[in-house]
PDB file of C-alpha atoms in Angstrom:
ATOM      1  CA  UNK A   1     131.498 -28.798-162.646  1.00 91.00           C
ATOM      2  CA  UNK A   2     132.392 -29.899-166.545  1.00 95.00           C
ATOM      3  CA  UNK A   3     130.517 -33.057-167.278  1.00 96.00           C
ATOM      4  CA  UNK A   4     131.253 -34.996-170.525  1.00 97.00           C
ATOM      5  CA  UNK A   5     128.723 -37.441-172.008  1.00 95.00           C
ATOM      6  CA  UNK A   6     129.798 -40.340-174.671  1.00 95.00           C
ATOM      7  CA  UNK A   7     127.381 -42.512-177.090  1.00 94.00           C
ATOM      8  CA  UNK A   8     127.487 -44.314-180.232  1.00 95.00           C
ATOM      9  CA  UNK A   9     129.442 -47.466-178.791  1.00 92.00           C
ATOM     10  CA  UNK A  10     128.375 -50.890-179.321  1.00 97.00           C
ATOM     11  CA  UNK A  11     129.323 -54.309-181.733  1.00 97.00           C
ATOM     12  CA  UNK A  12     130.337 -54.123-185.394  1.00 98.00           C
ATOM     13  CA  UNK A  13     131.678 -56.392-187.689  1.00 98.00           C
ATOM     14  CA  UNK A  14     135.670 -56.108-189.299  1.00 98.00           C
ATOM     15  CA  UNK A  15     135.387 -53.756-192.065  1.00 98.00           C
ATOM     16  CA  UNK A  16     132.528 -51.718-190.419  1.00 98.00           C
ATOM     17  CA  UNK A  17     131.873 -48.524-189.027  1.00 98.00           C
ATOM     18  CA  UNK A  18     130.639 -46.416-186.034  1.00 98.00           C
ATOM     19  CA  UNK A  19     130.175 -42.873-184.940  1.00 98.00           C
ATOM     20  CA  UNK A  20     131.138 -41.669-181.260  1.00 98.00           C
ATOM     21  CA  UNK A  21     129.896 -38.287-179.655  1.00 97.00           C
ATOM     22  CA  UNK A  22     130.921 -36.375-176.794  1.00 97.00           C
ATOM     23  CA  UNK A  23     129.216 -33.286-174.990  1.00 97.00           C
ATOM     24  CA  UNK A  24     130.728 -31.369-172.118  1.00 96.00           C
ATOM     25  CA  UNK A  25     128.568 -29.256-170.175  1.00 96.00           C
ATOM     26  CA  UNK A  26     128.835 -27.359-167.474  1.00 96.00           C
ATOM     27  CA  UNK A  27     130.829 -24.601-166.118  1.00 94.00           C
ATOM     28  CA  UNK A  28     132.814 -24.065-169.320  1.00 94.00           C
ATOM     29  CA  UNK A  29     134.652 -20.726-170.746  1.00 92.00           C
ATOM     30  CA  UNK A  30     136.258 -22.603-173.717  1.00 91.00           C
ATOM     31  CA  UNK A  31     137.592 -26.027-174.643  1.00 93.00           C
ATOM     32  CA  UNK A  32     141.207 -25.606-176.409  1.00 93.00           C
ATOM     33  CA  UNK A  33     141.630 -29.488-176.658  1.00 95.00           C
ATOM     34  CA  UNK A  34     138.802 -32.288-177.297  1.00 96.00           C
ATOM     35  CA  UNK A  35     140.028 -36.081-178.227  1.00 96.00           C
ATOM     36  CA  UNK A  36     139.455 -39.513-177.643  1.00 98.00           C
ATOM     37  CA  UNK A  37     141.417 -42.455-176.120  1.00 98.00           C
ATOM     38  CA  UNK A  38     141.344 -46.098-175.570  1.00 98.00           C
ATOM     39  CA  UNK A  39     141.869 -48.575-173.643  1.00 98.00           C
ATOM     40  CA  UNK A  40     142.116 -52.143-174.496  1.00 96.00           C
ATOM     41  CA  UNK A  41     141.734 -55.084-172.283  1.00 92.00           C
ATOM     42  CA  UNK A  42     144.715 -55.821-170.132  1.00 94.00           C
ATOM     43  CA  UNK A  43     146.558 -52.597-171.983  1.00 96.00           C
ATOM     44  CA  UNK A  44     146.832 -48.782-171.310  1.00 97.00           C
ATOM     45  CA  UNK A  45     145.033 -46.281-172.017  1.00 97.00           C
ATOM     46  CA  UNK A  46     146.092 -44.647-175.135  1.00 98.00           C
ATOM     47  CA  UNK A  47     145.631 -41.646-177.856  1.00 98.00           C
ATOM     48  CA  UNK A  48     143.145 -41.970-180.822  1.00 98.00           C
ATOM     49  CA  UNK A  49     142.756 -38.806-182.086  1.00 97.00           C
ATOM     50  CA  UNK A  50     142.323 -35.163-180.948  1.00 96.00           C
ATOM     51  CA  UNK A  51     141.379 -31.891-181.946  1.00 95.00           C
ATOM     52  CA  UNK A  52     142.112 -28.061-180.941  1.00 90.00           C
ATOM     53  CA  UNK A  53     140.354 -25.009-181.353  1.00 74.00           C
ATOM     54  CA  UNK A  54     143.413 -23.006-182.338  1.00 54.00           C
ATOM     55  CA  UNK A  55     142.127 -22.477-185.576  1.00 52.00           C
ATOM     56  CA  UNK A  56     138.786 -22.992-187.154  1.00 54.00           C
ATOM     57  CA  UNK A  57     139.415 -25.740-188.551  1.00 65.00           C
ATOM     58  CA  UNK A  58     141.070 -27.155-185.963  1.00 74.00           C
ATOM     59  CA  UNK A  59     144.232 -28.717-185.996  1.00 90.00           C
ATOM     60  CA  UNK A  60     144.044 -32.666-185.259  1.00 93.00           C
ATOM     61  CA  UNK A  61     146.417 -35.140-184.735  1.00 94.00           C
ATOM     62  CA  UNK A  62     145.827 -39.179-184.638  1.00 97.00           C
ATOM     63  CA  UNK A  63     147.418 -42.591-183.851  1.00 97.00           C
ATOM     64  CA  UNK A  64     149.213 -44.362-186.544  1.00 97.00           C
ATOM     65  CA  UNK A  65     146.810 -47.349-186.043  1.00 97.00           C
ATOM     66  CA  UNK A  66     144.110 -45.273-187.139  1.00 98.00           C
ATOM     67  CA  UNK A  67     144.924 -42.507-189.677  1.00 97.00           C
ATOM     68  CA  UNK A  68     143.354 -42.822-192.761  1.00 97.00           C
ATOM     69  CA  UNK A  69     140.142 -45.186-191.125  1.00 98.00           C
ATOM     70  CA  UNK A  70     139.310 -42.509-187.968  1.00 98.00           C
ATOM     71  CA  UNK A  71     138.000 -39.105-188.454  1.00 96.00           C
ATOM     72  CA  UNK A  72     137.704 -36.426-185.158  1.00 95.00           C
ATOM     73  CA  UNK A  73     135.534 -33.234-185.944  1.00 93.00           C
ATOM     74  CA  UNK A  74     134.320 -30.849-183.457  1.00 92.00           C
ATOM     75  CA  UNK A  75     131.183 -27.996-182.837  1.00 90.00           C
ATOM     76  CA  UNK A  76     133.111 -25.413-180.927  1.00 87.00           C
ATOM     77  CA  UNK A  77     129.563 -23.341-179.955  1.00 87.00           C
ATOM     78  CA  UNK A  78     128.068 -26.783-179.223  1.00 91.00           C
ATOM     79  CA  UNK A  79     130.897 -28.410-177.196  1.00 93.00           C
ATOM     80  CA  UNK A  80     130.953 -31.513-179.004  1.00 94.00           C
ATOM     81  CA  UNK A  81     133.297 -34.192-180.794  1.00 95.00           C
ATOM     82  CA  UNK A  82     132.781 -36.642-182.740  1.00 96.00           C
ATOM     83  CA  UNK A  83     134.678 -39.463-183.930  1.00 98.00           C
ATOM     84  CA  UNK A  84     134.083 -41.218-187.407  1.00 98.00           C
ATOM     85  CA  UNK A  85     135.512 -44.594-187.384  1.00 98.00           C
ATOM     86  CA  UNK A  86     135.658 -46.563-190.731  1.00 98.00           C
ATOM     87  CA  UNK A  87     137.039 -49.794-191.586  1.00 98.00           C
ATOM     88  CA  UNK A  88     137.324 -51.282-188.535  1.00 98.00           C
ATOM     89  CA  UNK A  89     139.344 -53.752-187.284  1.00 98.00           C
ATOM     90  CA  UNK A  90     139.237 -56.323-184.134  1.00 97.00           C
ATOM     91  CA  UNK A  91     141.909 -54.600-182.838  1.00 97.00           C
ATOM     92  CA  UNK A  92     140.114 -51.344-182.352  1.00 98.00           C
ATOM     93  CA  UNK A  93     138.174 -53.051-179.544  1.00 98.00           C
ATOM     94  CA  UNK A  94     138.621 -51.239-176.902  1.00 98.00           C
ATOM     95  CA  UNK A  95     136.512 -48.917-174.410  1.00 98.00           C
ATOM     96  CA  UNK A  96     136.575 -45.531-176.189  1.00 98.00           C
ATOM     97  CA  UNK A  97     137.260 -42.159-173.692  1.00 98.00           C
ATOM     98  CA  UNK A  98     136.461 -38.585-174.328  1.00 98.00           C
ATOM     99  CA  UNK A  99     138.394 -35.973-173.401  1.00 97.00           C
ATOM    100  CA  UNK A 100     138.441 -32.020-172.645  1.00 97.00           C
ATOM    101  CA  UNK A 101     140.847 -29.903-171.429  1.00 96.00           C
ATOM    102  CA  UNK A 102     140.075 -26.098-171.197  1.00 94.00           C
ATOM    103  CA  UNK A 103     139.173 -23.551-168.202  1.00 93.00           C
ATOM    104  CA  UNK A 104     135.995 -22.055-166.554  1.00 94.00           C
ATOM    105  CA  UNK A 105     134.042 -19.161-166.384  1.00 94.00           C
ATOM    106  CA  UNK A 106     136.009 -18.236-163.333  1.00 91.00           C
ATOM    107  CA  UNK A 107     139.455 -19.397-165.615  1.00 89.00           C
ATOM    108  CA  UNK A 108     140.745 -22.455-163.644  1.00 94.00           C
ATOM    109  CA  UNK A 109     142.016 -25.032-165.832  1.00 95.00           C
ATOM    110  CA  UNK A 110     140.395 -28.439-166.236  1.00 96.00           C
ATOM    111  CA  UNK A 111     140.659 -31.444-167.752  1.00 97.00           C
ATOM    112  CA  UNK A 112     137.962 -34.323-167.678  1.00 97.00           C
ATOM    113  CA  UNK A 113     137.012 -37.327-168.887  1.00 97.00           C
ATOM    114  CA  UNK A 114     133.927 -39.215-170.121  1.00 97.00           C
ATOM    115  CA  UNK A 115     132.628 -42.646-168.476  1.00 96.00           C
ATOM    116  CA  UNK A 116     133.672 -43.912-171.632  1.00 96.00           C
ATOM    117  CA  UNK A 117     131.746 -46.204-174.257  1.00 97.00           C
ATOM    118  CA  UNK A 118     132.597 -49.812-175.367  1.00 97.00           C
ATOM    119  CA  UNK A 119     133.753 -50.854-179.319  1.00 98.00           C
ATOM    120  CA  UNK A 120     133.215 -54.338-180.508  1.00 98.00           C
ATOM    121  CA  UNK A 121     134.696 -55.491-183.371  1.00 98.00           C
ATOM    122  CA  UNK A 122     134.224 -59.195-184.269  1.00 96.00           C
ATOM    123  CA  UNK A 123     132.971 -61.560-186.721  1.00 92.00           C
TER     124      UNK A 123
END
């Protein structure tokens, strides 16, 4: 079992800024891909921002919407990600996902997501 565990969520005004964390746990060999989604009311779910381990740095790649405001990092010996978000905007309201995808200790692939965590952004 992989288990992944979100916080930081909650209200903020336009122009503000919050930080979101995700752990995974659990039966876990490695982690080659850690991100974070959204969905919006009455819209699908969609890509924020992720992050490999490929290199040590970690190569990362983000929505349009939010390059330049959003910031994904990752501990690769802690399992974690973390997502910086600056200047936000209403439209970044949205329940916030984590995601993993790697393979076990006995190598089967999986991929899993967090319960998620709710942004507000209003006045």
């Amino acid at each position: 079992q992989v288990q992944l565990v979100e916080s930081g969520g909650g209200s903020v005004q336009p122009g503000g800024s919050l930080r979101l964390s995700c752990a995974a746990s659990g039966n876990i060999s490695s982690i080659n891909v850690m991100g974070w989604y959204r969905q919006a009311p009455g819209k699908q779910r969609e890509l924020v921002a992720i992050i490999t381990s490929t290199t040590s740095d970690g190569s990362t790649n983000y929505a349009d919407s939010v390059k330049g405001r959003f910031t994904i990092s990752r501990e690769n010996a802690k399992n974690t990600v973390t997502l910086q978000m600056n200047s936000l905007k209403p439209e970044d309201t949205a329940v916030y996902y984590c995601n993993a995808i790697g393979l076990t200790r006995g190598l089967s692939g999986f991929a899993k997501w967090g319960q998620g965590t709710l942004v507000t952004v209003s006045e």
